[in-house]
Short mmCIF file of C-alpha atoms in Angstrom, two decimals:
data_model
loop_
_atom_site.label_atom_id
_atom_site.label_comp_id
_atom_site.label_asym_id
_atom_site.label_seq_id
_atom_site.Cartn_x
_atom_site.Cartn_y
_atom_site.Cartn_z
CA LEU Q 1 15.46 189.04 94.75
CA GLN Q 2 14.42 192.93 94.12
CA LEU Q 3 12.14 195.10 96.26
CA ASP Q 4 10.89 198.64 95.39
CA TYR Q 5 10.17 200.44 98.11
CA ARG Q 6 9.96 203.25 96.48
CA GLY Q 7 6.92 205.88 97.49
CA ARG Q 8 6.11 202.57 100.11
CA PRO Q 9 8.81 203.60 102.95
CA ARG Q 10 6.39 202.48 106.26
CA THR Q 11 6.98 199.43 104.91
CA LEU Q 12 10.66 199.62 104.71
CA LEU Q 13 10.57 200.66 108.33
CA VAL Q 14 8.31 198.57 109.90
CA GLN Q 15 10.54 195.35 108.67
CA ALA Q 16 13.24 197.43 110.02
CA TYR Q 17 11.83 197.89 113.37
CA CYS Q 18 10.27 193.93 113.46
CA ALA Q 19 13.92 193.07 112.32
CA LEU Q 20 15.12 195.15 115.84
CA LEU Q 21 12.99 193.10 117.74
CA LEU Q 22 14.02 189.89 117.50
CA PHE Q 23 17.36 191.50 117.10
CA CYS Q 24 17.07 192.49 120.32
CA ALA Q 25 15.18 188.95 121.55
CA ALA Q 26 18.38 187.31 120.54
CA VAL Q 27 20.84 189.19 123.42
CA PRO Q 28 23.34 188.35 124.34
CA PHE Q 29 23.59 186.27 121.19
CA SER Q 30 24.24 183.02 123.01
CA LEU Q 31 21.67 180.35 121.78
CA SER Q 32 21.89 176.96 121.21
CA LEU Q 33 19.90 174.46 119.10
CA ASP Q 34 21.01 171.44 121.31
CA VAL Q 35 17.53 168.89 121.22
CA ALA Q 36 18.59 168.76 125.88
CA HIS Q 37 18.60 172.48 125.85
CA LEU Q 38 15.32 173.12 123.98
CA LYS Q 39 13.63 171.15 125.99
CA ARG Q 40 14.59 172.25 129.67
CA SER Q 41 13.43 175.68 127.82
CA VAL Q 42 10.55 174.24 127.07
CA LYS Q 43 10.30 173.14 130.39
CA GLN Q 44 11.53 176.30 132.54
CA VAL Q 45 8.55 178.11 130.71
CA ASN Q 46 7.26 180.25 133.56
CA VAL Q 47 3.51 180.04 133.04
CA VAL Q 48 2.47 181.74 136.04
CA PRO Q 49 2.41 185.56 135.75
CA PHE Q 50 4.51 187.25 137.91
CA ALA Q 51 6.78 184.47 139.48
CA GLU Q 52 9.67 185.67 138.48
CA VAL Q 53 8.81 188.96 141.00
CA ALA Q 54 7.48 185.90 144.12
CA SER Q 55 10.25 183.18 143.38
CA PRO Q 56 14.01 184.50 144.85
CA THR Q 57 17.04 184.75 142.89
CA PRO Q 58 20.92 183.46 144.31
CA ALA Q 59 21.11 186.85 145.15
CA LEU Q 60 18.30 186.79 147.09
CA LYS Q 61 19.19 183.97 148.75
CA THR Q 62 23.15 185.03 149.88
CA ALA Q 63 22.44 188.65 151.21
CA GLY Q 64 21.37 189.80 154.05
CA ALA Q 65 18.21 191.12 155.71
CA GLY Q 66 19.19 195.22 155.25
CA GLU Q 67 20.31 193.57 151.67
CA ALA Q 68 17.52 190.98 150.42
CA ASP Q 69 14.81 193.67 151.42
CA LEU Q 70 16.85 196.47 149.04
CA TYR Q 71 18.09 193.98 145.61
CA ARG Q 72 13.42 192.19 146.18
CA GLN Q 73 13.50 196.36 145.35
CA TRP Q 74 15.13 196.74 142.55
CA LEU Q 75 14.30 193.38 140.95
CA ARG Q 76 10.92 194.94 141.09
CA PHE Q 77 11.47 198.06 139.49
CA LYS Q 78 13.60 196.32 136.95
CA GLN Q 79 11.25 194.57 135.80
CA GLY Q 80 8.03 196.47 135.71
CA SER Q 81 10.31 199.16 133.44
CA ARG Q 82 11.32 195.81 131.21
CA TRP Q 83 7.48 194.83 130.77
CA ALA Q 84 7.03 198.64 129.93
CA ALA Q 85 9.49 198.57 127.68
CA GLU Q 86 7.65 195.36 125.71
CA ALA Q 87 4.59 196.92 125.63
CA LEU Q 88 5.33 200.04 124.26
CA SER Q 89 8.03 198.34 122.11
CA PHE Q 90 5.00 196.06 120.42
CA LEU Q 91 2.54 199.45 120.86
CA ILE Q 92 4.75 201.24 118.48
CA LEU Q 93 4.46 197.80 116.57
CA ALA Q 94 0.85 197.84 115.54
CA TRP Q 95 0.48 201.23 115.13
CA GLY Q 96 3.35 201.19 112.33
CA LEU Q 97 1.53 198.09 111.32
CA ARG Q 98 -1.84 200.14 111.26
CA LYS Q 99 -0.23 203.09 109.45
CA VAL Q 100 1.68 200.42 106.66
CA PHE Q 101 -1.70 199.52 105.56
CA ARG Q 102 -4.04 202.16 105.86
CA ARG Q 103 -1.78 204.66 104.01
CA GLU Q 104 0.55 202.75 101.74
CA TYR Q 105 -1.88 199.88 100.54
CA ARG Q 106 -5.27 201.58 101.51
CA PHE Q 107 -6.19 199.04 103.32
CA PRO Q 108 -9.67 199.56 104.95
CA SER Q 109 -10.54 199.51 108.41
CA VAL Q 110 -11.05 196.43 109.52
CA SER Q 111 -8.78 194.44 107.42
CA ALA Q 112 -5.49 197.43 108.30
CA ALA Q 113 -6.84 195.57 112.42
CA LEU Q 114 -6.91 192.16 111.28
CA LEU Q 115 -4.03 191.62 109.59
CA THR Q 116 -1.79 193.84 112.35
CA LEU Q 117 -3.15 191.19 114.99
CA TRP Q 118 -2.20 187.89 112.50
CA ILE Q 119 1.30 190.38 112.14
CA GLY Q 120 1.69 191.09 116.02
CA CYS Q 121 0.72 187.39 117.45
CA GLY Q 122 3.08 186.28 114.75
CA MET Q 123 6.18 188.77 116.07
CA MET Q 124 5.04 187.90 119.77
CA LEU Q 125 5.33 184.18 118.73
CA ALA Q 126 9.01 184.62 117.25
CA VAL Q 127 10.54 186.76 119.53
CA ASN Q 128 9.35 184.10 122.65
CA VAL Q 129 11.19 180.82 120.15
CA VAL Q 130 14.13 183.73 120.13
CA HIS Q 131 13.37 183.69 124.61
CA LEU Q 132 13.31 179.65 123.88
CA LEU Q 133 16.66 179.89 121.62
CA VAL Q 134 18.86 182.11 124.26
CA VAL Q 135 20.96 180.85 127.39
CA SER Q 136 20.33 183.30 129.42
CA ARG Q 137 16.65 184.02 129.39
CA VAL Q 138 13.66 181.96 130.07
CA CYS Q 139 10.04 182.28 128.60
CA ASP Q 140 8.19 184.41 130.70
CA VAL Q 141 3.65 184.34 130.40
CA THR Q 142 4.32 188.07 132.03
CA ASP Q 143 6.59 189.08 129.22
CA ALA Q 144 3.20 187.63 126.14
CA LEU Q 145 0.54 189.47 128.56
CA PHE Q 146 2.67 192.76 128.25
CA GLN Q 147 2.83 191.85 124.97
CA GLY Q 148 -0.24 191.58 124.10
CA ALA Q 149 -1.59 194.67 126.20
CA GLY Q 150 0.98 196.84 123.86
CA LEU Q 151 0.11 194.93 120.74
CA LEU Q 152 -3.94 196.45 121.66
CA LEU Q 153 -2.80 199.48 122.51
CA GLY Q 154 -1.37 199.99 119.72
CA MET Q 155 -4.32 199.55 117.63
CA ALA Q 156 -6.62 201.83 119.43
CA VAL Q 157 -3.99 204.36 118.33
CA PRO Q 158 -6.03 207.25 116.23
CA ILE Q 159 -4.24 207.75 112.63
CA ARG Q 160 -4.87 209.55 109.94
CA ALA Q 161 -5.96 207.18 106.40
CA ASP Q 162 -5.42 209.43 103.57
CA GLY Q 163 -2.64 211.02 104.06
CA SER Q 164 -2.76 213.83 102.58
CA HIS Q 165 -0.36 216.79 102.42
CA SER Q 166 -1.63 220.26 102.13
CA PRO Q 167 1.00 222.83 103.22
CA ARG Q 168 -1.69 223.46 105.83
CA THR Q 169 -2.24 219.63 106.96
CA HIS Q 170 1.86 219.45 106.20
CA GLY Q 171 2.54 221.48 108.79
CA HIS Q 172 0.51 220.75 111.43
CA ASP Q 173 2.60 216.58 111.76
CA ARG Q 174 5.31 218.20 111.53
CA ARG Q 175 4.06 220.55 115.36
CA LEU Q 176 2.41 217.18 116.17
CA GLN Q 177 6.06 215.33 115.57
CA LEU Q 178 8.57 217.67 116.86
CA ARG Q 179 6.09 217.17 120.06
CA LEU Q 180 6.42 213.87 119.71
CA SER Q 181 9.80 213.37 119.49
CA ARG Q 182 9.67 216.36 122.57
CA PHE Q 183 8.54 213.71 124.59
CA ALA Q 184 9.79 210.55 123.61
CA LEU Q 185 13.48 212.37 124.97
CA ILE Q 186 11.67 212.70 128.40
CA GLY Q 187 10.32 209.82 128.37
CA VAL Q 188 13.62 207.66 126.99
CA GLY Q 189 15.76 209.82 130.06
CA GLY Q 190 13.98 209.16 132.37
CA TRP Q 191 14.10 205.43 131.04
CA ILE Q 192 17.53 205.46 131.27
CA ALA Q 193 17.83 208.03 135.03
CA PHE Q 194 15.23 204.89 136.64
CA ASN Q 195 16.87 202.28 135.59
CA GLY Q 196 20.46 203.74 136.41
CA LEU Q 197 19.10 205.47 139.60
CA LEU Q 198 17.74 201.60 141.30
CA PRO Q 199 17.41 200.42 143.30
CA LEU Q 200 16.68 204.66 144.55
CA ALA Q 201 17.63 204.35 148.09
CA PHE Q 202 19.97 206.87 148.58
CA ARG Q 203 22.46 206.77 151.93
CA PHE Q 204 23.99 209.85 152.08
CA GLU Q 205 26.77 208.99 154.06
CA SER Q 206 30.61 210.54 154.67
CA GLY Q 207 33.37 208.57 152.65
CA ARG Q 208 31.85 207.71 149.41
CA TRP Q 209 33.77 209.53 147.29
CA THR Q 210 36.56 208.08 149.09
CA GLN Q 211 35.33 204.70 148.13
CA ALA Q 212 33.82 204.95 144.84
CA LEU Q 213 38.08 207.01 143.50
CA ARG Q 214 39.19 203.92 145.54
CA SER Q 215 37.12 201.44 144.10
CA HIS Q 216 39.19 198.93 141.27
CA ASP Q 217 35.95 199.14 139.22
CA LEU Q 218 35.83 203.00 138.80
CA LEU Q 219 38.41 201.89 135.52
CA PRO Q 220 37.29 201.73 132.56
CA PHE Q 221 35.30 197.60 131.59
CA PHE Q 222 37.60 196.75 134.85
CA ALA Q 223 34.23 195.06 135.85
CA TYR Q 224 33.82 192.97 132.64
CA PHE Q 225 36.92 191.11 133.69
CA HIS Q 226 35.38 189.60 136.28
CA ALA Q 227 31.98 189.09 135.32
CA ARG Q 228 30.11 185.83 133.02
CA MET Q 229 30.23 186.63 129.58
CA PRO Q 230 26.34 186.38 129.07
CA VAL Q 231 25.95 189.12 131.76
CA MET Q 232 28.74 191.63 130.55
CA LEU Q 233 26.89 191.34 127.11
CA ASP Q 234 24.12 191.66 128.46
CA ASP Q 235 24.74 194.85 130.10
CA LEU Q 236 27.15 195.40 127.46
CA ALA Q 237 23.46 195.73 125.20
CA GLU Q 238 20.90 197.40 127.17
CA LYS Q 239 23.75 199.96 127.39
CA LEU Q 240 24.31 200.97 124.22
CA VAL Q 241 21.44 199.93 122.92
CA SER Q 242 19.53 202.38 125.10
CA PHE Q 243 20.96 205.75 124.76
CA ALA Q 244 21.70 204.85 120.72
CA VAL Q 245 17.79 204.91 121.58
CA LEU Q 246 18.39 208.22 123.16
CA GLY Q 247 20.90 209.36 120.41
CA GLY Q 248 18.27 208.61 117.71
CA VAL Q 249 15.51 210.98 119.38
CA TRP Q 250 17.56 213.10 119.63
CA ALA Q 251 18.41 213.93 116.21
CA TRP Q 252 15.44 213.24 114.99
CA GLY Q 253 14.27 216.38 117.24
CA ARG Q 254 16.67 218.51 116.07
CA SER Q 255 15.91 217.72 111.92
CA LEU Q 256 12.09 218.75 112.64
CA ALA Q 257 13.67 221.32 113.88
CA GLY Q 258 15.01 222.20 110.61
CA GLU Q 259 18.88 220.80 111.62
CA ARG Q 260 19.75 219.23 108.06
CA HIS Q 261 22.64 217.31 109.93
CA PRO Q 262 22.82 216.69 113.78
CA SER Q 263 26.08 216.65 114.91
CA ALA Q 264 26.97 213.36 116.49
CA ALA Q 265 29.33 214.78 118.64
CA ARG Q 266 26.90 216.89 120.34
CA ALA Q 267 24.59 214.12 120.78
CA ALA Q 268 28.21 212.01 122.25
CA TRP Q 269 28.32 215.24 124.34
CA TYR Q 270 25.17 214.83 125.71
CA GLY Q 271 24.58 211.30 126.59
CA THR Q 272 28.33 211.83 128.51
CA LEU Q 273 26.70 214.25 130.73
CA VAL Q 274 23.38 212.20 131.22
CA ALA Q 275 25.47 209.24 131.96
CA THR Q 276 27.66 211.46 133.98
CA GLY Q 277 24.96 212.72 135.83
CA ILE Q 278 23.58 208.32 136.78
CA GLU Q 279 26.96 207.38 137.80
CA ILE Q 280 28.12 210.30 140.43
CA ALA Q 281 24.37 209.56 141.77
CA GLN Q 282 25.14 206.16 141.77
CA ILE Q 283 28.63 206.83 145.11
CA TYR Q 284 25.24 207.79 146.73
CA LEU Q 285 23.58 204.34 146.72
CA PRO Q 286 24.01 200.85 147.27
CA LEU Q 287 24.67 198.04 145.51
CA ARG Q 288 25.81 200.45 142.83
CA VAL Q 289 29.48 200.97 141.92
CA PRO Q 290 29.64 203.92 139.63
CA SER Q 291 32.44 203.40 136.55
CA LEU Q 292 33.72 204.93 133.64
CA THR Q 293 32.49 202.14 132.17
CA ASP Q 294 28.89 203.93 132.01
CA VAL Q 295 30.47 207.06 131.20
CA ILE Q 296 32.30 205.83 127.55
CA LEU Q 297 28.84 203.72 127.10
CA GLY Q 298 26.96 206.10 127.24
CA GLY Q 299 28.51 208.90 125.02
CA ALA Q 300 29.69 206.01 122.24
CA GLY Q 301 25.70 205.32 122.06
CA SER Q 302 23.98 208.07 121.29
CA ALA Q 303 26.47 209.03 118.78
CA PHE Q 304 25.89 205.87 117.39
CA GLY Q 305 22.33 206.70 117.34
CA ALA Q 306 22.56 210.05 115.88
CA VAL Q 307 24.95 208.13 113.42
CA THR Q 308 22.43 206.00 112.37
CA TRP Q 309 19.47 208.28 112.28
CA ARG Q 310 21.33 210.63 110.35
CA HIS Q 311 21.63 207.54 107.62
CA THR Q 312 18.63 206.39 107.18
CA ARG Q 313 16.98 209.82 106.54
CA ARG Q 314 19.66 210.12 104.04
CA LEU Q 315 18.76 206.51 102.55
CA PHE Q 316 14.75 207.11 102.65
CA ARG Q 317 15.75 210.81 101.04
CA ASP Q 318 18.49 209.06 98.45
CA ILE Q 319 17.04 206.31 97.74
CA VAL Q 320 13.30 205.28 98.51
CA LYS Q 321 11.64 208.50 97.31
CA ARG Q 322 13.66 209.09 94.32
CA PRO Q 323 12.25 208.41 90.94
CA ARG Q 324 13.78 205.96 88.17
CA ARG Q 325 15.55 207.48 86.02
CA THR Q 326 13.66 206.03 83.56
CA GLY Q 327 11.50 209.22 84.43
CA HIS Q 328 8.52 206.59 85.23
CA LYS Q 329 6.31 208.16 87.80
CA LEU Q 330 4.36 205.78 90.01
CA PRO Q 331 0.82 205.86 89.72
CA PRO Q 332 -1.27 208.07 91.82
CA PRO Q 333 -2.23 206.24 95.40
CA SER Q 334 -6.48 204.85 95.44
CA THR Q 335 -8.92 204.94 97.09
CA LEU Q 336 -9.93 201.63 96.96
CA SER Q 337 -9.98 198.66 99.30
CA PRO Q 338 -8.61 195.71 97.13
CA PHE Q 339 -11.32 193.41 96.43
CA GLU Q 340 -13.00 197.16 94.76
CA GLU Q 341 -9.40 197.55 92.76
CA LEU Q 342 -10.38 193.64 91.51
CA LEU Q 343 -14.34 194.10 90.27
CA ALA Q 344 -13.06 197.20 89.16
CA SER Q 345 -10.82 196.11 86.62
CA LEU Q 346 -13.03 193.46 86.09
CA ALA Q 347 -16.06 194.88 85.14
CA GLU Q 348 -13.82 197.93 82.92
CA PRO Q 349 -11.74 197.02 79.79
CA ASP Q 350 -7.93 197.80 80.07
CA GLU Q 351 -7.23 201.17 78.20
CA ASN Q 352 -3.80 199.90 77.91
CA ALA Q 353 -4.36 196.29 76.05
CA PRO Q 354 -3.37 196.57 72.62
CA ARG Q 355 -6.83 196.48 70.15
CA GLU Q 356 -7.58 195.48 67.08
CA SER Q 357 -7.07 197.26 63.80
CA LEU Q 358 -10.12 197.39 61.73
CA PRO Q 359 -10.19 198.22 57.71
CA PRO Q 360 -11.26 201.82 56.90
CA VAL Q 361 -14.13 202.94 56.31
CA SER Q 362 -14.65 204.84 53.16
CA SER Q 363 -17.09 207.58 53.49
CA PRO Q 364 -20.95 207.36 52.42
CA ARG Q 365 -20.82 210.03 49.08
CA ARG Q 366 -24.21 210.10 47.27
CA ARG Q 367 -26.44 208.29 44.83
CA GLY Q 368 -25.30 209.78 41.80
CA THR Q 369 -22.72 212.55 42.80
CA PRO Q 370 -18.65 212.29 41.39
CA PRO Q 371 -15.90 211.28 43.85
CA SER Q 372 -14.13 214.75 43.11
CA ASP Q 373 -17.40 216.75 44.40
CA PRO Q 374 -17.88 217.77 47.53
CA ILE Q 375 -20.61 216.35 49.32
CA ARG Q 376 -22.99 218.95 50.69
#
């Protein structure tokens, strides 16, 4: 199957984003197609909204009175941040779909909204079906509610459908994107810091530095040796993806500011600084153990995000927006709807169609005038 994305880079970007949503839904990749597991997963579906927070976990049952309150607070904040991420991911999906349909395919607003709802609901169904296949996940109706809320909010975000590229409009779009990249960088960094500082109950006691430095969990990747494989993969993927998004957003902002090749080393340095600050703060947090693993994952994930952004930008510049080698130029986008284009193609003859050759018609002459004389 040969796909031509020249002139339609947002289509490829939205398709890659849908694949990324399915990839994140499959983490930690403990998939099972066993019929017994599928029946068990269907029976364990939480059909009551917010039932996962109210139900006690094994950690709450075995913890003491004070630790149980901290675990409950940690679980509440953790679920809230996860639901916010679900809503934000589908908000971005709906906004991207509407922008593709309006600016690249020139659909009317109603048709673009209906197609966005159709594809968004299909992605919601696909993500929750993937949750059913993962052994360590439970399908929850609360996730679907936040995904639907994000989808509706994304449809309410205004977009400009004309796609004009005048110098004034281009400069305004660039400033708007630069401002948006700064807000996104602050939001992603705040989300990482919020999840790293849970349960937000600091205890400034003496001896915590000594206890943290003497702990075996401070060693890189030592805590993963006595953890279950799904928990390890889930924690590893969450931290890598979070810092990769942070590095990608930073590289996006630097490219908008005029830097042609954002440095992956600088992105790794900033990610390491953020992770180090979080680990130092975790010394004064109960139920948290500082580790050098998060510092390494922060630097590696940020560098990976910056490199991914740089190669993605090069892909769009060198492949998607490159004209054909044969000199063929894409026609300008039409301002008509698909139905109006169909009516216009039926009403007007095709100019490129081959025409039948007619016999040459001789010029009329006056009666009695010789052929050599000009007609007066």
